[in-house]
mmCIF file with all atom_site columns, C-alpha atoms in Angstrom:
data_model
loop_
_atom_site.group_PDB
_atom_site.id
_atom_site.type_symbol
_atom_site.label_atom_id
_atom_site.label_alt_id
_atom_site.label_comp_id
_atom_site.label_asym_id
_atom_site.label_entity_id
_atom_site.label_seq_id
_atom_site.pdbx_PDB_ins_code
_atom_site.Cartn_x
_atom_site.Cartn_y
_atom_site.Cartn_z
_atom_site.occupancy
_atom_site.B_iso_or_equiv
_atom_site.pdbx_formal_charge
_atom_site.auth_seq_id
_atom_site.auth_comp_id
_atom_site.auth_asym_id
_atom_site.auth_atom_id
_atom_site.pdbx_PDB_model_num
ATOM 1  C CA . UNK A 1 1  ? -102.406 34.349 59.079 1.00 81.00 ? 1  UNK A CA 1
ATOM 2  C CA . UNK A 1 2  ? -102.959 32.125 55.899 1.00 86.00 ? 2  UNK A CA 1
ATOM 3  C CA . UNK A 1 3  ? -105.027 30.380 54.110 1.00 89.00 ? 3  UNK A CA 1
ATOM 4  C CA . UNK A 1 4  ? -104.499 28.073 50.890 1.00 89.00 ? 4  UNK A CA 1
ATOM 5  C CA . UNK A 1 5  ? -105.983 28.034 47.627 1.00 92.00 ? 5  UNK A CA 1
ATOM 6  C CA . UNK A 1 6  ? -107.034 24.979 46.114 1.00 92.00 ? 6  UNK A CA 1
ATOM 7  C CA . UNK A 1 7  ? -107.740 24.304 42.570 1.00 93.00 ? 7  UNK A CA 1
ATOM 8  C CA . UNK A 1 8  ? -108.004 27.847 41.809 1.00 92.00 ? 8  UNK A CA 1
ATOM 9  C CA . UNK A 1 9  ? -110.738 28.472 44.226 1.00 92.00 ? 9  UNK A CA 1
ATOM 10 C CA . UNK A 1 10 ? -110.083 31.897 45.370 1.00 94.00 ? 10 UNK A CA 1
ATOM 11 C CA . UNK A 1 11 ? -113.857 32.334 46.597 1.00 94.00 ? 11 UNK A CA 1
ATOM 12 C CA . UNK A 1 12 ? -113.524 29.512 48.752 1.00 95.00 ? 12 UNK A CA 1
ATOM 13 C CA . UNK A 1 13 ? -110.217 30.452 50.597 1.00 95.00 ? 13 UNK A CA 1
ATOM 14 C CA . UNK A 1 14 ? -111.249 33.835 50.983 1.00 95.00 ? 14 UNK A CA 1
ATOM 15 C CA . UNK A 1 15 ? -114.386 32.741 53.114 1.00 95.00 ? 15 UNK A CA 1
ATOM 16 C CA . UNK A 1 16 ? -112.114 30.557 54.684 1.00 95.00 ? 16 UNK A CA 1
ATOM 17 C CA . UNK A 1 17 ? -109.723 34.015 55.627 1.00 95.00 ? 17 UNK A CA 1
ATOM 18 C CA . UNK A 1 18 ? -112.944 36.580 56.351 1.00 95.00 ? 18 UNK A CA 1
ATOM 19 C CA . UNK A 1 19 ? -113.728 33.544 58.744 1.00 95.00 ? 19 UNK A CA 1
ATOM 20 C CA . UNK A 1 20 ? -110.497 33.158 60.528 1.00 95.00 ? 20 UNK A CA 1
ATOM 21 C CA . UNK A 1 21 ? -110.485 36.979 61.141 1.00 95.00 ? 21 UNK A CA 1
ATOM 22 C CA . UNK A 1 22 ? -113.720 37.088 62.390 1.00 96.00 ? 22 UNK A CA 1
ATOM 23 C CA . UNK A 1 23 ? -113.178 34.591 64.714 1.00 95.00 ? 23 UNK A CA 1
ATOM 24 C CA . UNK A 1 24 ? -109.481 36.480 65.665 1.00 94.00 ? 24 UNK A CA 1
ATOM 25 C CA . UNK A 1 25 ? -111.547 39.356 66.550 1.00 93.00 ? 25 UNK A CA 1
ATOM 26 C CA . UNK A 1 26 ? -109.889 41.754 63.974 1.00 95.00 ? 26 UNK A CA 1
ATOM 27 C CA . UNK A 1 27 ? -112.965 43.572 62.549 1.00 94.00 ? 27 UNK A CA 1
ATOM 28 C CA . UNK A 1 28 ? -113.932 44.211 65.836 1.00 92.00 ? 28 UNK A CA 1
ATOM 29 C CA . UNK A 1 29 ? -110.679 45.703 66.819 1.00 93.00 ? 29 UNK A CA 1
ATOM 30 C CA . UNK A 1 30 ? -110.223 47.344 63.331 1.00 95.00 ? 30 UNK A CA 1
ATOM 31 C CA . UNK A 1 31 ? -113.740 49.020 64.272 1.00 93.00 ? 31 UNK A CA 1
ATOM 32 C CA . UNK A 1 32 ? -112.805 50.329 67.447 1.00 92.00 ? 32 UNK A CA 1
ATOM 33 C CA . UNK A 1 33 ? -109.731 51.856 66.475 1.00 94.00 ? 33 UNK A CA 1
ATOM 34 C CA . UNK A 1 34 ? -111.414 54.135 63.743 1.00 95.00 ? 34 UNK A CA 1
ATOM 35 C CA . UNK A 1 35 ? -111.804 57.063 66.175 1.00 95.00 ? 35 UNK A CA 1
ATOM 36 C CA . UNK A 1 36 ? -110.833 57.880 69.406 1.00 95.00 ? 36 UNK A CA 1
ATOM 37 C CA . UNK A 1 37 ? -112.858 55.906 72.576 1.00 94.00 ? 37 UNK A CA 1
ATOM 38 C CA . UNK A 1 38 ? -112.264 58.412 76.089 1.00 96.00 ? 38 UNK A CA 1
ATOM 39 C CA . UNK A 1 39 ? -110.690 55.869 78.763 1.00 97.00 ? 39 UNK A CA 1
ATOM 40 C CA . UNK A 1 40 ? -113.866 55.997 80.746 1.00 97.00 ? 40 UNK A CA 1
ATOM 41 C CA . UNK A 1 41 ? -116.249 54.730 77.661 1.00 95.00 ? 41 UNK A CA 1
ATOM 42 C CA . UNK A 1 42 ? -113.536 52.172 77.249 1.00 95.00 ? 42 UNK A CA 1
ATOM 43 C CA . UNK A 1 43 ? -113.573 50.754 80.940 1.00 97.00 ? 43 UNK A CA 1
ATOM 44 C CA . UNK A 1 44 ? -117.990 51.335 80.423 1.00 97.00 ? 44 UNK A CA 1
ATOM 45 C CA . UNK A 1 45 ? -117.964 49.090 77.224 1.00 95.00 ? 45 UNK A CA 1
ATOM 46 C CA . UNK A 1 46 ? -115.380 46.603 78.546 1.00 95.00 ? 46 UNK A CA 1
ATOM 47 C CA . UNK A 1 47 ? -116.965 46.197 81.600 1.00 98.00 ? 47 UNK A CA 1
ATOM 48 C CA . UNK A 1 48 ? -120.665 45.453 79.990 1.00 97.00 ? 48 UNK A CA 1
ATOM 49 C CA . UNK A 1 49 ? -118.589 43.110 77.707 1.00 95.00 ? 49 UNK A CA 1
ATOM 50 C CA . UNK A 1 50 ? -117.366 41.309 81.083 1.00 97.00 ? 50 UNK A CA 1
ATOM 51 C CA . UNK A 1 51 ? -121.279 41.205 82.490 1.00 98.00 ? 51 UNK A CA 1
ATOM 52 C CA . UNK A 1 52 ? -122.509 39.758 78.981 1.00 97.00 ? 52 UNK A CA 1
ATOM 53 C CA . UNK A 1 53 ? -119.998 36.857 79.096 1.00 97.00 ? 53 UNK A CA 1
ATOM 54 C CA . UNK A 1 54 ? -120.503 36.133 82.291 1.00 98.00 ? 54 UNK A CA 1
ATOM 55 C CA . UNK A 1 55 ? -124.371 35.618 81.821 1.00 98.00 ? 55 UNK A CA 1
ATOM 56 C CA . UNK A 1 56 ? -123.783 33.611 78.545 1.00 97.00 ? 56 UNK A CA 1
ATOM 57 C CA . UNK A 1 57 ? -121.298 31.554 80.405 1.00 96.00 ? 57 UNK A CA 1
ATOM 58 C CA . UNK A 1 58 ? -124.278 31.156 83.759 1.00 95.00 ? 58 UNK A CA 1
ATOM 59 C CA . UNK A 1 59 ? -126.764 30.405 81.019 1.00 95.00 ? 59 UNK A CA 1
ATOM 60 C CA . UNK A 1 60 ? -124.818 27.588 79.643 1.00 95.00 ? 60 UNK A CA 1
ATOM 61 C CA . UNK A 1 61 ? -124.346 26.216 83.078 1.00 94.00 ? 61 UNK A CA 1
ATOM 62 C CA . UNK A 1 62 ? -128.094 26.346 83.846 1.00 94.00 ? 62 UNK A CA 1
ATOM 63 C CA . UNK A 1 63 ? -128.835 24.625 80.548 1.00 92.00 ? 63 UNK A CA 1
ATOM 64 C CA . UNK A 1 64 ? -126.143 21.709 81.408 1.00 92.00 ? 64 UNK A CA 1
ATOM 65 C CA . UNK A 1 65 ? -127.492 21.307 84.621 1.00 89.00 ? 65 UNK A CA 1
ATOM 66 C CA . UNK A 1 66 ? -131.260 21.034 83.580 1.00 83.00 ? 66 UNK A CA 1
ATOM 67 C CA . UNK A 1 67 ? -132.415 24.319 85.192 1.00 73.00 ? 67 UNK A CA 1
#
C-alpha cells in the first residue's frame, strides 16, 4: 500500500495511510493476533460478527423500503 506526499505534507498523507488501513482492516487483524484466540472463541466471535452484519445489512433494507 501507498500513499503520496504532496508539497511536503507529510501530515496529510499519513491520514490519508492510517485511513486506507483502517478501512483494509489491518488494526483489527494486527489486534487479534497479539495473543492467542482458542478455535472455539474464534468460531464464537466470528459467528456474532456474521449475526451483526446481517442485521446492519436487514436494517438497511427496511430503511430503503420505508419500513
Amino acid at each position: 500500500m501507498q500513499v503520496q506526499v504532496r508539497d511536503n505534507n507529510v501530515d496529510q498523507a499519513l491520514r490519508a495511510l492510517k485511513k486506507k488501513l483502517q478501512r483494509e482492516g489491518v488494526f483489527r487483524e494486527m489486534k487479534l493476533r497479539r495473543s492467542y484466540e482458542k478455535p472455539s472463541a474464534k468460531r464464537k466471535r466470528e459467528q456474532a460478527e456474521a449475526v451483526r452484519r446481517y442485521r446492519k445489512l436487514l436494517r438497511k433494507r427496511m430503511d430503503r423500503e420505508g419500513f
